[in-house]
Coordinates of C-alpha atoms and ligand atoms in Angstrom, one line a residue:
X954 CA -44.1 76.5 -60.4
X955 CA -42.4 79.4 -62.3
X956 CA -39.9 81.5 -60.4
X957 CA -41.1 84.7 -58.7
X958 CA -39.8 87.7 -60.5
X959 CA -42.5 90.4 -60.1
X960 CA -44.1 91.0 -56.7
X961 CA -47.2 93.1 -56.1
X962 CA -47.8 94.8 -52.8
X963 CA -51.3 96.0 -51.9
X964 CA -51.3 98.8 -49.3
X965 CA -48.5 101.3 -49.1
X966 CA -48.6 101.9 -45.3
X967 CA -45.7 101.2 -43.0
X968 CA -45.6 97.4 -43.8
X969 CA -46.3 97.8 -47.5
X970 CA -43.5 100.3 -48.0
X971 CA -41.1 98.1 -46.0
X972 CA -41.9 95.0 -47.9
X973 CA -41.5 96.8 -51.3
X974 CA -38.2 98.3 -50.1
X975 CA -36.7 94.9 -49.1
X976 CA -38.1 93.0 -52.1
X977 CA -36.6 95.6 -54.5
X978 CA -33.2 95.5 -52.7
X979 CA -33.3 91.7 -53.1
X980 CA -33.7 92.1 -56.9
X981 CA -37.5 91.6 -57.4
X982 CA -39.5 93.9 -59.6
X983 CA -42.2 95.4 -57.3
X984 CA -45.5 97.0 -58.1
X985 CA -46.9 98.9 -55.2
X986 CA -50.6 99.5 -55.1
X987 CA -52.8 101.7 -52.8
X988 CA -56.2 103.2 -53.1
X989 CA -54.7 106.6 -52.4
X990 CA -52.3 108.3 -54.8
X991 CA -51.1 110.6 -52.0
X992 CA -50.2 107.5 -49.9
X993 CA -48.2 106.0 -52.8
X994 CA -46.3 109.2 -53.1
X995 CA -45.4 109.4 -49.5
X996 CA -44.6 105.7 -49.4
X997 CA -42.1 106.2 -52.3
X998 CA -40.5 109.1 -50.3
X999 CA -40.3 106.9 -47.2
X1000 CA -38.6 104.1 -49.1
X1001 CA -36.1 106.5 -50.6
X1002 CA -35.4 108.0 -47.1
X1003 CA -34.9 104.5 -45.6
X1004 CA -32.6 103.5 -48.4
X1005 CA -30.6 106.7 -48.1
X1006 CA -30.2 106.0 -44.4
X1007 CA -28.8 102.5 -45.2
X1008 CA -26.3 104.1 -47.7
X1009 CA -25.2 106.5 -45.0
X1010 CA -24.7 103.6 -42.6
X1011 CA -22.8 101.7 -45.3
X1012 CA -25.2 98.7 -45.1
X1013 CA -25.9 99.1 -48.9
X1014 CA -24.2 100.9 -51.7
X1015 CA -25.4 104.0 -53.6
X1016 CA -25.7 101.7 -56.7
X1017 CA -27.9 99.3 -54.8
X1018 CA -30.1 102.2 -53.6
X1019 CA -30.5 103.5 -57.2
X1020 CA -31.2 100.0 -58.7
X1021 CA -33.8 99.3 -55.9
X1022 CA -35.7 102.5 -56.7
X1023 CA -35.8 101.7 -60.4
X1024 CA -37.4 98.3 -59.6
X1025 CA -40.4 99.8 -57.9
X1026 CA -43.3 101.1 -59.8
X1027 CA -46.5 102.4 -58.2
X1028 CA -50.1 101.9 -59.3
X1029 CA -53.4 103.3 -58.1
X1030 CA -55.3 100.6 -60.0
X1031 CA -55.4 96.9 -59.3
X1032 CA -54.9 96.3 -63.0
X1033 CA -51.3 97.3 -62.5
X1034 CA -50.8 93.9 -60.7
X1035 CA -51.9 91.8 -63.6
X1036 CA -48.4 90.6 -64.5
X1037 CA -47.3 89.7 -60.9
X1038 CA -46.1 86.2 -59.9
X1039 CA -46.8 86.9 -56.3
X1040 CA -49.1 89.5 -54.7
X1041 CA -48.7 90.3 -50.9
X1042 CA -51.8 92.0 -49.4
X1043 CA -50.8 94.5 -46.7
X1044 CA -53.8 96.7 -46.3
X1045 CA -55.5 97.5 -43.0
X1046 CA -56.3 94.7 -40.5
X1047 CA -60.0 94.6 -41.3
X1048 CA -61.3 91.3 -42.7
X1049 CA -64.1 92.9 -44.8
X1050 CA -61.6 95.2 -46.6
X1051 CA -59.2 92.2 -47.2
X1052 CA -62.1 90.1 -48.6
X1053 CA -63.1 92.8 -51.0
X1054 CA -59.4 93.3 -52.2
X1055 CA -59.0 89.5 -52.8
X1056 CA -62.3 89.4 -54.7
X1057 CA -61.2 92.3 -57.0
X1058 CA -57.6 91.0 -57.3
X1059 CA -58.6 87.5 -58.6
X1060 CA -60.4 89.1 -61.5
X1061 CA -57.1 90.7 -62.8
X1062 CA -54.5 88.3 -61.7
X1063 CA -53.0 85.5 -63.9
X1064 CA -54.3 82.0 -62.8
X1065 CA -50.8 80.7 -61.7
X1066 CA -50.0 83.7 -59.5
X1067 CA -49.7 83.2 -55.7
X1068 CA -51.6 85.4 -53.3
X1069 CA -50.2 86.1 -49.8
X1070 CA -51.6 88.1 -46.9
X1071 CA -49.4 89.9 -44.4
X1072 CA -52.3 89.8 -41.9
X1073 CA -51.3 89.9 -38.2
X1074 CA -54.0 87.7 -37.0
X1075 CA -56.9 86.8 -39.4
X1076 CA -57.4 83.1 -40.4
X1077 CA -55.5 82.3 -43.6
X1078 CA -57.9 79.5 -44.4
X1079 CA -60.9 81.9 -44.2
X1080 CA -59.2 84.6 -46.4
X1081 CA -58.1 81.9 -48.9
X1082 CA -61.7 80.7 -49.2
X1083 CA -62.7 84.1 -50.6
X1084 CA -60.3 83.6 -53.6
X1085 CA -60.5 81.5 -56.7
X1086 CA -57.2 79.8 -55.7
X1087 CA -57.1 78.7 -52.0
X1088 CA -54.3 76.2 -52.9
X1089 CA -52.1 79.2 -54.0
X1090 CA -52.9 81.3 -51.0
X1091 CA -50.5 81.6 -48.0
X1092 CA -49.8 83.9 -45.0
X1093 CA -46.4 85.6 -45.1
X1094 CA -46.2 87.7 -41.9
X1095 CA -43.3 90.2 -41.9
X1096 CA -42.4 92.1 -38.8
X1097 CA -42.1 95.9 -38.4
X1098 CA -39.8 97.6 -39.4
X1099 CA -39.4 95.2 -42.3
X1100 CA -35.9 96.4 -43.3
X1101 CA -34.6 95.7 -39.8
X1102 CA -36.5 92.7 -38.3
X1103 CA -35.1 89.2 -39.2
X1104 CA -38.2 87.1 -39.1
X1105 CA -41.2 86.3 -41.3
X1106 CA -43.9 83.8 -40.2
X1107 CA -45.2 81.4 -42.8
X1108 CA -48.8 80.2 -42.3
X1109 CA -50.4 77.6 -44.5
X1110 CA -54.2 77.6 -44.9
X1111 CA -55.9 74.2 -44.9
X1112 CA -55.7 74.1 -48.7
X1113 CA -52.3 75.7 -49.3
X1114 CA -50.3 73.3 -51.6
X1115 CA -46.6 72.3 -51.2
X1116 CA -45.5 74.2 -54.3
X1117 CA -47.0 77.5 -52.9
X1118 CA -45.3 76.9 -49.5
X1119 CA -42.0 76.1 -51.1
X1120 CA -42.2 79.2 -53.4
X1121 CA -43.1 81.4 -50.4
X1122 CA -40.2 80.0 -48.4
X1123 CA -37.8 80.6 -51.2
X1124 CA -39.0 84.2 -51.6
X1125 CA -38.7 85.0 -47.9
X1126 CA -35.2 83.5 -47.8
X1127 CA -34.2 85.6 -50.8
X1128 CA -35.5 88.7 -48.9
X1129 CA -32.9 87.7 -46.2
X1130 CA -35.4 86.7 -43.5
X1131 CA -35.5 83.8 -41.2
X1132 CA -38.7 81.7 -41.1
X1133 CA -40.9 80.5 -38.3
X1134 CA -43.7 78.2 -39.5
X1135 CA -47.0 78.7 -37.6
X1136 CA -50.2 76.8 -37.7
X1137 CA -53.3 78.8 -38.8
X1138 CA -54.6 79.8 -35.3
X1139 CA -55.6 83.4 -34.3
X1140 CA -52.6 85.8 -34.4
X1141 CA -50.2 82.9 -35.2
X1142 CA -47.1 82.8 -32.9
X1143 CA -45.5 86.3 -32.5
X1144 CA -48.8 88.2 -31.9
X1145 CA -50.4 85.4 -29.8
X1146 CA -47.6 86.1 -27.3
X1147 CA -46.8 89.8 -28.0
X1148 CA -50.3 91.3 -28.1
X1149 CA -51.6 90.0 -24.8
X1150 CA -48.4 91.5 -23.2
X1151 CA -49.2 94.9 -24.8
X1152 CA -52.9 94.6 -23.8
X1153 CA -51.8 93.8 -20.2
X1154 CA -49.5 96.9 -20.2
X1155 CA -52.6 98.9 -21.3
X1156 CA -54.6 97.4 -18.4
X1157 CA -51.7 98.3 -16.1
X1158 CA -52.1 101.9 -17.2
X1159 CA -55.9 101.7 -17.1
X1160 CA -55.9 100.4 -13.5
X1161 CA -53.4 103.1 -12.4
X1162 CA -50.6 100.6 -11.5
X1163 CA -48.2 102.9 -13.3
X1164 CA -48.1 105.8 -15.7
X1165 CA -47.0 105.6 -19.4
X1166 CA -43.4 106.5 -18.5
X1167 CA -43.1 104.1 -15.6
X1168 CA -44.6 101.1 -17.6
X1169 CA -42.3 101.7 -20.5
X1170 CA -39.2 102.3 -18.4
X1171 CA -40.0 99.1 -16.3
X1172 CA -40.0 96.9 -19.4
X1173 CA -37.1 98.6 -21.2
X1174 CA -34.8 98.6 -18.2
X1175 CA -36.3 95.8 -16.2
X1176 CA -36.7 93.2 -19.0
X1177 CA -34.4 94.7 -21.7
X1178 CA -37.1 95.1 -24.3
X1179 CA -35.9 97.5 -27.0
X1180 CA -39.1 99.5 -26.8
X1181 CA -41.6 99.7 -23.9
X1182 CA -44.9 98.0 -24.5
X1183 CA -46.8 101.3 -24.9
X1184 CA -44.2 102.8 -27.2
X1185 CA -44.4 99.6 -29.2
X1186 CA -48.2 99.7 -29.3
X1187 CA -47.9 103.2 -30.8
X1188 CA -45.3 102.0 -33.3
X1189 CA -47.5 99.1 -34.5
X1190 CA -50.6 101.2 -34.6
X1191 CA -53.4 101.1 -31.9
X1192 CA -56.0 100.2 -34.6
X1193 CA -54.0 97.2 -35.6
X1194 CA -53.4 96.2 -31.9
X1195 CA -57.1 96.4 -31.2
X1196 CA -58.0 94.4 -34.3
X1197 CA -55.5 91.7 -33.3
X1198 CA -57.0 91.5 -29.7
X1199 CA -60.5 91.3 -31.2
X1200 CA -59.5 88.4 -33.4
X1201 CA -57.9 86.6 -30.4
X1202 CA -60.9 87.3 -28.2
X1203 CA -63.4 86.1 -30.8
X1204 CA -61.3 83.3 -32.3
X1205 CA -60.3 81.7 -29.0
X1206 CA -63.5 82.6 -27.0
X1207 CA -61.5 83.2 -23.8
X1208 CA -62.0 86.3 -21.7
X1209 CA -58.2 86.6 -21.0
X1210 CA -58.0 88.2 -24.5
X1211 CA -60.6 90.9 -23.8
X1212 CA -59.2 94.2 -25.3
X1213 CA -58.6 96.8 -22.6
X1214 CA -61.3 99.5 -22.7
X1215 CA -58.6 102.1 -22.7
X1216 CA -57.3 100.7 -26.0
X1217 CA -60.8 100.9 -27.4
X1218 CA -61.1 104.5 -26.3
X1219 CA -57.8 105.6 -27.9
X1220 CA -58.9 104.0 -31.2
X1221 CA -62.3 105.6 -31.0
X1222 CA -60.6 109.0 -30.5
X1223 CA -58.5 108.4 -33.6
X1224 CA -55.4 108.4 -31.5
X1225 CA -53.8 105.5 -33.4
X1226 CA -50.1 106.0 -32.3
X1227 CA -47.3 107.3 -34.4
X1228 CA -49.1 107.2 -37.7
X1229 CA -51.7 109.7 -36.4
X1230 CA -49.2 111.7 -34.3
X1231 CA -50.9 110.8 -31.0
X1232 CA -51.4 107.6 -29.0
X1233 CA -49.9 106.8 -25.6
X1234 CA -47.4 109.5 -26.6
X1235 CA -48.0 112.8 -28.4
X1236 CA -45.5 113.0 -31.3
X1237 CA -46.4 116.5 -32.5
X1238 CA -43.5 118.3 -30.7
X1239 CA -39.8 117.8 -30.7
X1240 CA -39.9 114.9 -28.3
X1241 CA -42.7 112.3 -27.6
X1242 CA -44.7 113.4 -24.5
X1243 CA -46.8 110.8 -22.6
X1244 CA -50.6 111.4 -22.9
X1245 CA -51.3 109.8 -19.4
Ligands
CAA1413 C1 -47.9 93.7 -35.1 C2 -47.4 92.6 -35.9 O1 -48.1 92.0 -36.7 C3 -46.0 92.0 -35.8 C4 -44.9 93.0 -35.5 O2 -44.2 93.5 -36.3 S1 -44.7 93.3 -33.8 C5 -43.4 94.5 -33.8 C6 -42.1 93.9 -33.9 N1 -41.1 94.9 -33.8 C7 -40.5 95.2 -32.7 O3 -40.8 94.6 -31.6 C8 -39.5 96.3 -32.7 C9 -39.0 96.6 -31.4 N2 -38.0 97.8 -31.5 C10 -36.8 97.6 -32.0 O4 -36.3 96.5 -32.3 C11 -35.9 98.9 -32.1 O5 -36.5 99.8 -31.3 C12 -35.9 99.4 -33.6 C13 -35.1 98.4 -34.4 C14 -37.2 99.6 -34.2 C15 -35.2 100.7 -33.6 O6 -34.0 100.6 -32.9 P1 -33.2 101.8 -32.2 O7 -31.9 101.3 -31.7 O8 -34.1 102.4 -31.2 O9 -33.1 102.9 -33.3 P2 -32.0 103.2 -34.3 O10 -30.7 103.1 -33.7 O11 -32.5 104.5 -34.9 O12 -32.2 102.0 -35.4 C16 -31.6 100.8 -35.3 C17 -31.5 100.3 -36.7 O13 -32.8 100.2 -37.3 C18 -32.8 101.0 -38.5 N3 -34.2 101.5 -38.6 C19 -35.0 102.0 -37.6 N4 -36.2 102.2 -38.0 C20 -36.2 101.8 -39.3 C21 -37.3 101.8 -40.3 N5 -38.5 102.2 -40.0 N6 -37.0 101.4 -41.5 C22 -35.7 101.0 -41.8 N7 -34.7 101.0 -40.9 C23 -35.0 101.4 -39.7 C24 -31.8 102.1 -38.3 O14 -31.3 102.6 -39.5 C25 -30.7 101.3 -37.5 O15 -29.9 100.6 -38.5 P3 -28.4 100.1 -38.1 O16 -28.6 99.1 -37.0 O17 -27.9 99.5 -39.4 O18 -27.7 101.3 -37.6
NDP1414 N1 -48.0 97.6 -38.0 C1 -47.4 96.5 -37.7 O1 -46.5 96.5 -36.9 C2 -47.7 95.3 -38.5 C3 -48.8 95.2 -39.3 N2 -49.0 94.0 -40.0 C4 -50.2 93.9 -40.9 O2 -50.0 94.6 -42.1 C5 -51.2 95.2 -42.6 C6 -50.9 96.7 -42.8 O3 -50.5 97.3 -41.6 P1 -49.8 98.7 -41.6 O4 -48.9 98.8 -42.7 O5 -49.3 98.9 -40.2 O6 -51.0 99.6 -41.7 P2 -51.1 101.2 -42.3 O7 -52.3 101.7 -41.7 O8 -49.8 101.8 -42.0 O9 -51.3 101.0 -43.8 C7 -52.4 100.4 -44.5 C8 -52.4 100.9 -45.9 O10 -53.5 100.2 -46.6 C9 -54.2 101.2 -47.3 N3 -55.5 100.7 -47.7 C10 -56.7 100.8 -47.0 N4 -57.6 100.2 -47.7 C11 -57.1 99.7 -48.8 C12 -57.6 99.0 -50.0 N5 -58.9 98.7 -50.1 N6 -56.7 98.7 -51.0 C13 -55.4 99.1 -50.9 N7 -54.9 99.7 -49.8 C14 -55.7 100.0 -48.8 C15 -54.2 102.4 -46.4 O11 -54.6 103.6 -47.1 P3 -55.5 104.7 -46.2 O12 -54.6 105.1 -45.1 O13 -55.7 105.7 -47.3 O14 -56.8 104.0 -45.8 C16 -52.8 102.4 -45.9 O15 -52.0 103.0 -46.9 C17 -52.3 94.9 -41.6 O16 -52.9 93.7 -42.0 C18 -51.5 94.6 -40.3 O17 -52.1 93.8 -39.4 C19 -48.2 93.0 -40.0 C20 -47.0 93.0 -39.3 C21 -46.7 94.2 -38.5

C-alpha cells in the first residue's frame, strides 16, 4: 500500500480540528472539510490558538507552528478530498449522517484510499458495509483533546484487511499516539467503560444523591479523576454522550445501559455542554456555574 501523505478530515468540530492539528504537526498534508464554511473558519482559528499555546509552553517551535498551518487547507466541498490517501470521518455521532457522508465520499475518492471513522461507538463493520471498500475501512478513535491525550483505539471491521490495519497503525504512531486494539463491539473499550460511569453520575444527580458540585468534587478529590464526570460530560458534548449510551443500550440489549432521562432532557433542551455554552454547567459568565 502506498504511504499516507495527504489526510482528509471530515467535520471540523472539536475532534476534527484536533486531528487536523496533530496530523499537520506530524508532517502530513491535511484537507479539512465541513458542511459549514463558518465552522471551517472557526476551526482554523482554534487550531492556530492551540498551536500558539504550544509555542508559548515551548512544546513546539514557532517554525513548527508556521509549517503546520501551511499544511492545512480547508474545503467546503467533498471534491476537495479527491487526492487524499486516508480520510478520517469525524462528523456528528449519528449513523444516518455518517452513512450519507461515506456514500458521497466514495464517489470522489481514489480507489486505493483508506477510509477511517473516528466514531465513539458505532459498528465499524456496519459503517464499512455502506462503502465500496469495506476492506479499506477502519475505526481510528482518537481521544479528546487530541493534542493532549496519548491514546487512539484501532478497530477492525469484519472485512478490514491487514494492509489497512498496518497503514492505520503506522499513521497513528507517526501522530505520536499509543494504540489500544479493540474488537468491534458497541463503544469499543474506552467508552464501554467511561460512558456508563458518566451515565451513572447523571443518575446520581437525577436521584438527588448529590448536586453537580458534590458529584464532580467527589470524583476529582475522591478518585483523582482530572475532571469530574459531569464536567467531562459537558466537555465531550451531551449529544455525543447520549448517542453513545443509545448505541450501548440498543447494541447490547441490556437495561444497565439505559440513558438517564435527565441526560435526554438536557439534549432535548439543546443544552449540549461547553459547545452550546450550557450543560451541567453554564459557561456564559466568567466562571462555570452549576445548572443543578
Ligand atoms: C467520548 C469519546 O469518544 C472518547 C473521549 O475522548 S473521552 C474523553 C477523554 N478525555 C478526558 O478524559 C480528559 C480528562 N481531562 C484531562 O485530562 C484534563 O482536564 C485536560 C488535559 C483536558 C486539561 O488539563 P488541565 O490541567 O485542567 O488544564 P491545563 O493545565 O489548562 O491543560 C493541560 C495541558 O493540556 C493542554 N490543553 C488543554 N486543553 C487543550 C486543547 N483543547 N487543545 C490542546 N491542548 C490543550 C494545555 O495546553 C496543557 O498543556 P501542557 O501540559 O503542555 O502545559
Ligand atoms: N467529543 C468527544 O469527546 C469525542 C468525540 N468523538 C467522535 O468524533 C465525532 C465528532 O465529535 P465532535 O468533534 O465532538 O463533534 P462536534 O459537534 O464538535 O463537531 C461535529 C462537526 O461535524 C460537522 N458536521 C455535521 N454534519 C456534517 C456533514 N454531513 N459533513 C461534514 N461535517 C458535518 C458539524 O457541523 P455543524 O455543527 O454545522 O452541524 C461539526 O462541525 C463523533 O463521531 C464523536 O462521537 C470521538 C472521540 C471523542
